[in-house]
PDB file of C-alpha atoms in Angstrom:
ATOM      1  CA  UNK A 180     -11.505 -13.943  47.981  1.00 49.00           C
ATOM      2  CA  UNK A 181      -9.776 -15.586  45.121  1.00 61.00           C
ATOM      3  CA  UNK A 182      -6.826 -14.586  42.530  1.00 74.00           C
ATOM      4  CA  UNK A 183      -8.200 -12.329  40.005  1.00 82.00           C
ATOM      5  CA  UNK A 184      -8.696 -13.447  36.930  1.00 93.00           C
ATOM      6  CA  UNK A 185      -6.912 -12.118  34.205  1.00 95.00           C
ATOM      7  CA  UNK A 186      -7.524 -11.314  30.726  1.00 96.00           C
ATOM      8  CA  UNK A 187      -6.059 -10.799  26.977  1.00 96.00           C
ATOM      9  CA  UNK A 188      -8.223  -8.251  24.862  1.00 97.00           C
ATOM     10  CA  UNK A 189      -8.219  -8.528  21.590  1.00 97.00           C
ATOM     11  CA  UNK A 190     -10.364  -4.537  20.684  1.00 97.00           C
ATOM     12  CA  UNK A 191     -11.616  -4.372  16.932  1.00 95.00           C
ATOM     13  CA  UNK A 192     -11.537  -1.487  14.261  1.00 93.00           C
ATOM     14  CA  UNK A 193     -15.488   0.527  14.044  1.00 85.00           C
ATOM     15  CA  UNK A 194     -14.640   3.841  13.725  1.00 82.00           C
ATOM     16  CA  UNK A 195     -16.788   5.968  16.064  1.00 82.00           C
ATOM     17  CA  UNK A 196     -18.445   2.376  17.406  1.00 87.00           C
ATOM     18  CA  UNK A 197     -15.384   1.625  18.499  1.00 87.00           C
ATOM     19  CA  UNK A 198     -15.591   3.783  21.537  1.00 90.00           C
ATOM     20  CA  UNK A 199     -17.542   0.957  22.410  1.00 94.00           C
ATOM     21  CA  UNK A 200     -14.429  -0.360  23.919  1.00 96.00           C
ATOM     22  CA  UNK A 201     -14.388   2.096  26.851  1.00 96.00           C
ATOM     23  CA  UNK A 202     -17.568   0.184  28.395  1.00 95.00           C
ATOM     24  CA  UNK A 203     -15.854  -3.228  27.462  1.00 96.00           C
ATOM     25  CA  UNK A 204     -12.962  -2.343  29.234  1.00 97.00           C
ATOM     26  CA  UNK A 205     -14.986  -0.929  32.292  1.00 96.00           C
ATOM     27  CA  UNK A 206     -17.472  -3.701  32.743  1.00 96.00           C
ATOM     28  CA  UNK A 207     -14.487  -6.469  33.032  1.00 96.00           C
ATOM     29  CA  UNK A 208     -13.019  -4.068  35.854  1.00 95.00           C
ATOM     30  CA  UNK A 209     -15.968  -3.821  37.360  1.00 95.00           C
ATOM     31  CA  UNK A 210     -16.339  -7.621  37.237  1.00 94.00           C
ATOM     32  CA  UNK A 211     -12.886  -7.940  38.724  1.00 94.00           C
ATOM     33  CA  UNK A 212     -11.013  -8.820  35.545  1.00 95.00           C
ATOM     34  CA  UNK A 213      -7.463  -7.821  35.820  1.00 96.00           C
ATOM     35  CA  UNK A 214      -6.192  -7.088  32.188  1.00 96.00           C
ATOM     36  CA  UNK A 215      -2.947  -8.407  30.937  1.00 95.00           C
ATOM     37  CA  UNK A 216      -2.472  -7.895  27.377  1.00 95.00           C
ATOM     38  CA  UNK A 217      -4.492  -5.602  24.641  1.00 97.00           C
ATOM     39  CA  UNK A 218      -4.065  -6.071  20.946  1.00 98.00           C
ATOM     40  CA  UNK A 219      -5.989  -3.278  19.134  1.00 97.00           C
ATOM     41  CA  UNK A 220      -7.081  -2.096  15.685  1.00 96.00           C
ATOM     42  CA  UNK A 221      -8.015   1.620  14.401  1.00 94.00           C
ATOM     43  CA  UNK A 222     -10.739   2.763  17.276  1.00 94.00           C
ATOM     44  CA  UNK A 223      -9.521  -0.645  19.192  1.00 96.00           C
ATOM     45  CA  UNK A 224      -5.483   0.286  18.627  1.00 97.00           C
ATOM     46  CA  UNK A 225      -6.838   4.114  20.353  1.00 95.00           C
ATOM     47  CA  UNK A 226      -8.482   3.299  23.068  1.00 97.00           C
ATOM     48  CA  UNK A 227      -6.707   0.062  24.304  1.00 98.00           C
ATOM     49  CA  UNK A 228      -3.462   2.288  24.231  1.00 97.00           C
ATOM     50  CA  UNK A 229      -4.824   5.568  26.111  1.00 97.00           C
ATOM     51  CA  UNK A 230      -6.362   2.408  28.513  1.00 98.00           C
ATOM     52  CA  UNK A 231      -2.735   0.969  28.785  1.00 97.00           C
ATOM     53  CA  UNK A 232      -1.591   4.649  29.602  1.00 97.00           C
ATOM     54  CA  UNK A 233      -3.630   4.768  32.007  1.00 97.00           C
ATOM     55  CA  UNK A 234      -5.390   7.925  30.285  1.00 97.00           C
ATOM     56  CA  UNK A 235      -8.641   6.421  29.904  1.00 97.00           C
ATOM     57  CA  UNK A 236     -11.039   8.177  32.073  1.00 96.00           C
ATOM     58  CA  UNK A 237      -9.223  11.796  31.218  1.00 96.00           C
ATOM     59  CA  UNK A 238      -9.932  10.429  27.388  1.00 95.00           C
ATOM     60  CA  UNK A 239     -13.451   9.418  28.473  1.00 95.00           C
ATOM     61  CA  UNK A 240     -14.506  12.691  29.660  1.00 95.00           C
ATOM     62  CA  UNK A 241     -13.271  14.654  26.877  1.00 93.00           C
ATOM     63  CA  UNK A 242     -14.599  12.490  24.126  1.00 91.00           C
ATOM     64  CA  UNK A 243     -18.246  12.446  26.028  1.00 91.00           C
ATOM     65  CA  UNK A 244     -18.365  16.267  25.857  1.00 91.00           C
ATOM     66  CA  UNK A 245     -17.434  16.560  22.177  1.00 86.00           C
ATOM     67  CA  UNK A 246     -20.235  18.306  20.141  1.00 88.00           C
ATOM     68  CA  UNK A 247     -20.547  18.834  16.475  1.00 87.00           C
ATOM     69  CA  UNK A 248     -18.760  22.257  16.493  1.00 88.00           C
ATOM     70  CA  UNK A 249     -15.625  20.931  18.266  1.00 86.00           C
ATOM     71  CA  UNK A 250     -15.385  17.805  15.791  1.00 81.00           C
ATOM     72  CA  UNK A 251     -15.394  19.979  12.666  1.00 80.00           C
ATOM     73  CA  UNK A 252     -12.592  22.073  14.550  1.00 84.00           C
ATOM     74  CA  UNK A 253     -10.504  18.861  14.615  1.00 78.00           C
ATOM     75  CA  UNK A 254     -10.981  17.919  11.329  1.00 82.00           C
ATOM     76  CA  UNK A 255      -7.968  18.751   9.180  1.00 66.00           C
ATOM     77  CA  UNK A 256      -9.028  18.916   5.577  1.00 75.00           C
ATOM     78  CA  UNK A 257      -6.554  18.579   2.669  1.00 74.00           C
ATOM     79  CA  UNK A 258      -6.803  18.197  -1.408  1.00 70.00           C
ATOM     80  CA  UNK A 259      -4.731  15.351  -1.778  1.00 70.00           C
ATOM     81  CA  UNK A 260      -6.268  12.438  -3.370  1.00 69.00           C
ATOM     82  CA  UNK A 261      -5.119   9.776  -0.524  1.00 71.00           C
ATOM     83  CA  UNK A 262      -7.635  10.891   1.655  1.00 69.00           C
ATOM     84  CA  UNK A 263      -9.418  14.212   2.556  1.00 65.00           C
ATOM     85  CA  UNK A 264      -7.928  14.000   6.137  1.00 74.00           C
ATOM     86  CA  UNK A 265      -4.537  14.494   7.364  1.00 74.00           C
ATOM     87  CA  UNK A 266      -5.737  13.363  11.058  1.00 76.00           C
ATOM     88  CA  UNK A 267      -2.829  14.960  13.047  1.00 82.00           C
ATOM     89  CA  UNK A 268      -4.859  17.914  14.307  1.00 87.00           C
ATOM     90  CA  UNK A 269      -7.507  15.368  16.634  1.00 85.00           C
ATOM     91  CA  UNK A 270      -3.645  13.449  17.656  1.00 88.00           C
ATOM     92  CA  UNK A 271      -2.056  17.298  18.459  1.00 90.00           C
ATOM     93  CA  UNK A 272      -4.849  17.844  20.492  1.00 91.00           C
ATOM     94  CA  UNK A 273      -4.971  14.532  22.398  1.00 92.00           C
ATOM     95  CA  UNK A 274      -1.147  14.525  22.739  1.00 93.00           C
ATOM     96  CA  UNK A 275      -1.912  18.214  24.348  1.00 94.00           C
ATOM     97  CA  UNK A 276      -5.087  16.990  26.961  1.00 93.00           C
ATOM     98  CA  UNK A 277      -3.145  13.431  27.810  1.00 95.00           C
ATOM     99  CA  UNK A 278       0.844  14.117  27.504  1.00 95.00           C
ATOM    100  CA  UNK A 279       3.611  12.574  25.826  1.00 96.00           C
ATOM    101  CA  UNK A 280       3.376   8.562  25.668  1.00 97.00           C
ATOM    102  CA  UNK A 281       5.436   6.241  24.570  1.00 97.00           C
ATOM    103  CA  UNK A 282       4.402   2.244  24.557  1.00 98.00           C
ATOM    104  CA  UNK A 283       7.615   1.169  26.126  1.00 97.00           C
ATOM    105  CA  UNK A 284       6.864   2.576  29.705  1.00 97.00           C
ATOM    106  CA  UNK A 285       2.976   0.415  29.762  1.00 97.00           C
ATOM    107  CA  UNK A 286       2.735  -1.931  32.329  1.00 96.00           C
ATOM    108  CA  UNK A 287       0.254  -3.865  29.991  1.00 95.00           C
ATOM    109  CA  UNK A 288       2.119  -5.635  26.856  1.00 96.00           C
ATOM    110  CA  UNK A 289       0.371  -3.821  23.777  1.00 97.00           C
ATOM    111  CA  UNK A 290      -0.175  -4.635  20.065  1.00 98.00           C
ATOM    112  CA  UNK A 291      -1.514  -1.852  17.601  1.00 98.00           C
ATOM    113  CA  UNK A 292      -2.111  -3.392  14.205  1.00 97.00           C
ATOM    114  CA  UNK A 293      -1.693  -1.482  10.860  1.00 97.00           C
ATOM    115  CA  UNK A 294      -1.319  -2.389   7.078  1.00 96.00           C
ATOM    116  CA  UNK A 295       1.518  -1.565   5.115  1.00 96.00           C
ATOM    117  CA  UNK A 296       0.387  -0.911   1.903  1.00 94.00           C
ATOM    118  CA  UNK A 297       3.571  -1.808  -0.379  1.00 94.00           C
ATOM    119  CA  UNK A 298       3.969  -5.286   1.065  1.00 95.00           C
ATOM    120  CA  UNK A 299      -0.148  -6.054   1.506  1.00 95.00           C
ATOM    121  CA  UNK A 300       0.978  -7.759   5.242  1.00 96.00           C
ATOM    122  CA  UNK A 301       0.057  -6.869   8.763  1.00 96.00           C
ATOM    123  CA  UNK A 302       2.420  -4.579  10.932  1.00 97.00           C
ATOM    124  CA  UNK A 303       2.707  -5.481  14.494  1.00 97.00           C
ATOM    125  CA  UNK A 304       3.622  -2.040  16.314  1.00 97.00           C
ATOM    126  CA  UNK A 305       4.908  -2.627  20.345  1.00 97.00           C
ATOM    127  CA  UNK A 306       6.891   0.240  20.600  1.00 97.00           C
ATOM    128  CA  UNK A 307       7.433   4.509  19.651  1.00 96.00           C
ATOM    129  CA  UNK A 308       5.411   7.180  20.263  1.00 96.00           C
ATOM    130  CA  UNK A 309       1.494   5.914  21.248  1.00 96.00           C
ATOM    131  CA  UNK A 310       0.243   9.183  18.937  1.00 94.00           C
ATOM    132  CA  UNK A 311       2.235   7.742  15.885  1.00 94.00           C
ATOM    133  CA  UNK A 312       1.050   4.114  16.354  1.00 95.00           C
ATOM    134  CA  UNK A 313      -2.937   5.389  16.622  1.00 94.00           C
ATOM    135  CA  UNK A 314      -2.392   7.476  13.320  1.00 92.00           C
ATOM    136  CA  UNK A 315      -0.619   4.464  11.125  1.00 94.00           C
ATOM    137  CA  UNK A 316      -3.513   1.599  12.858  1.00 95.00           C
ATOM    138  CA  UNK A 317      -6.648   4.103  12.056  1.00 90.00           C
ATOM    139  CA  UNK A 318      -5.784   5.956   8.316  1.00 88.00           C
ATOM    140  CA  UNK A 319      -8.525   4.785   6.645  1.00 85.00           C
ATOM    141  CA  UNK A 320      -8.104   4.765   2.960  1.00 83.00           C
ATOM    142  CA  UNK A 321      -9.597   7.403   0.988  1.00 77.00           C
ATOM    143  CA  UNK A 322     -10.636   9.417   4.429  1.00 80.00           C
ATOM    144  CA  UNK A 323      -7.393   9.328   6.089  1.00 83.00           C
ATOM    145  CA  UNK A 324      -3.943  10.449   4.213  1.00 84.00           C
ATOM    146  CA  UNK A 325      -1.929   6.827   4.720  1.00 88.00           C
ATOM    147  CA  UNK A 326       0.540   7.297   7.675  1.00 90.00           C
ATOM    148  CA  UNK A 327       4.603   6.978   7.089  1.00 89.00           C
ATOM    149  CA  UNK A 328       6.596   5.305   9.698  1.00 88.00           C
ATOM    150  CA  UNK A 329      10.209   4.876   8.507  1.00 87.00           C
ATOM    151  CA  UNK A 330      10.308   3.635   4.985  1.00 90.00           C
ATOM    152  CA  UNK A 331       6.655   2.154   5.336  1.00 93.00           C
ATOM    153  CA  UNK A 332       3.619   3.705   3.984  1.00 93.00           C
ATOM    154  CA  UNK A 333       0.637   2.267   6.750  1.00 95.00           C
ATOM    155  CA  UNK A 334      -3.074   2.155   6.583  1.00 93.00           C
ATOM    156  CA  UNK A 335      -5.726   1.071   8.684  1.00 94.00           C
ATOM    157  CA  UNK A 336      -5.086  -2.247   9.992  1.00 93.00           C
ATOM    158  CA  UNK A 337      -8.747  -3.048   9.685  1.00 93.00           C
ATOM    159  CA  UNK A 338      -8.066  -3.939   5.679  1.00 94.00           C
ATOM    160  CA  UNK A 339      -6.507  -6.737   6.428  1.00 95.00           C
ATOM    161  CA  UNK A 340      -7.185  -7.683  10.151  1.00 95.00           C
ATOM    162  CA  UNK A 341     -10.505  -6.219  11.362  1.00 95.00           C
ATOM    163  CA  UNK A 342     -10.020  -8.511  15.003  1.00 96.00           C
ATOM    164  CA  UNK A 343      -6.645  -8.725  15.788  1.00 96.00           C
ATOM    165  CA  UNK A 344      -6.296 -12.020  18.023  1.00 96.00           C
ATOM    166  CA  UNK A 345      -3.438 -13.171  16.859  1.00 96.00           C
ATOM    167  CA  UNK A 346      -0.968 -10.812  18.698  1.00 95.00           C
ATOM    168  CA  UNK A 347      -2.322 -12.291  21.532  1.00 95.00           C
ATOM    169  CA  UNK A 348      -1.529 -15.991  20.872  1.00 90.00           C
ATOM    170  CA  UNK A 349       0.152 -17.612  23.206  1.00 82.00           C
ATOM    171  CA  UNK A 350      -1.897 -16.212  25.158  1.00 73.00           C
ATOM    172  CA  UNK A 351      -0.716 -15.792  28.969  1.00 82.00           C
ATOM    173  CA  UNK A 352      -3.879 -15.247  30.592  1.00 92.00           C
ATOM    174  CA  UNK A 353      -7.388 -16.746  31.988  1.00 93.00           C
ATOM    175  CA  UNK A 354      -9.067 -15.771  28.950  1.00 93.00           C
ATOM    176  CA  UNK A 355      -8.791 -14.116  25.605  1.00 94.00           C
ATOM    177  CA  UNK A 356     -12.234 -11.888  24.888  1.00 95.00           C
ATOM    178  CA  UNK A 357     -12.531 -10.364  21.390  1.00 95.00           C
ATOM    179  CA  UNK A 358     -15.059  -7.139  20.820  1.00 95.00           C
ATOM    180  CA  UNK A 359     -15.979  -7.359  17.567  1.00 94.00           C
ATOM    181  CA  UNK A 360     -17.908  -3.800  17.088  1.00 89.00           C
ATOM    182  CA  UNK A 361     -18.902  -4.618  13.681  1.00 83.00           C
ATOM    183  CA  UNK A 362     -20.681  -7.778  14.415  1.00 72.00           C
ATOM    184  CA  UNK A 363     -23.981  -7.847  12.952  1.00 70.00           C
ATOM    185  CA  UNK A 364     -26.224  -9.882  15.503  1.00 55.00           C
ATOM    186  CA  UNK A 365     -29.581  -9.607  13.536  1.00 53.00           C
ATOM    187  CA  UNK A 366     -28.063 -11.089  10.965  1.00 51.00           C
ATOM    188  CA  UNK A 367     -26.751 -14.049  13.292  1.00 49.00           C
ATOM    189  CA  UNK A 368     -29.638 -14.559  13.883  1.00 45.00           C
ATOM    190  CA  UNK A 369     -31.623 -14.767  10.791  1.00 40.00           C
ATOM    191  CA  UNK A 370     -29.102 -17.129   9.898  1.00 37.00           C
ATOM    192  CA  UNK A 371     -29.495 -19.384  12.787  1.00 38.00           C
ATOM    193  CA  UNK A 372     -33.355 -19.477  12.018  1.00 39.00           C
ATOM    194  CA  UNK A 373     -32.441 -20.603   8.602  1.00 38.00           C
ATOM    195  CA  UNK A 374     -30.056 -23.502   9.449  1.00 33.00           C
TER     196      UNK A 374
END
């Protein structure tokens, strides 16, 4: 039997879709892919860092068992006109059913990407507290209240970088596979018919 072949995953925003990832990530284990580096947006920045914590299946069964009822429990409403979520009740709750985390003790190097809304640029998080990261790489604007992390006010990391692959350049494995959940392949292609 050969080396294994390893693997940099770049994981997408999608919102819900974006659990999507958890099958992505099982299928290349399953197919003997050994996973060296995750860069991750929103949904992507989520589960490749509960993945990286090697959390995944604990966060797998919860999140299959969710029902309506439960959902609306988690949602934290507010009045403030930066979004109608605070989304630190769903993080309490995960922080409760998976444990502290920080990114410095994963064996896997990990990227989450956000947006800092006063400079317009990407922010490249590698290191704090994994519950912080997800919250400042998934606040949607106008759902989610914007996250603060030090004297930066963070958004979704979706706005500006929807796939983050560049985290993962130089890349230091086999392959680099990118799971765009937002990919539209009707679309494709109708526009391959057209060409």
């Amino acid at each position: 039997m050969g080396e294994k072949r390893t693997v940099s995953l770049a994981l997408g925003s999608g919102g819900a879709r974006g659990l999507a990832h958890i099958g992505v990530i099982q299928v290349l284990k399953e197919e003997g892919f050994e996973i060296g580096n995750i860069a991750g947006t929103s949904m992507g920045a989520c589960v490749g860092g509960i993945y990286c914590a090697n959390k995944l299946e604990t966060f797998t069964d919860w999140v299959v068992k969710l029902n309506k009822r439960e959902t609306l429990r988690l949602m934290d409403f507010t009045m403030s006109t930066q979004g109608v979520l605070k989304g630190q009740k769903v993080l309490d709750h995960l922080k409760g059913l998976l444990g502290e985390i920080r990114i410095e003790d994963f064996d896997i190097p990990y990227t989450a990407v956000a947006t800092d809304v006063k400079t317009k640029q990407e922010v490249w998080m590698r290191t704090g507290d994994l519950y912080t990261v997800i919250r400042a790489s998934s606040s949607i604007p106008t759902l989610m209240m914007p996250s603060r992390l030090g004297d930066r006010i963070l958004i979704d990391g979706g706005v500006l970088n929807p796939l983050p692959i560049e985290p993962l350049v130089p890349k230091t494995t086999d392959l680099l596979v990118a799971v765009n959940i937002n990919a539209n392949a009707h679309d494709r292609a109708r526009s391959a018919v057209r060409c």
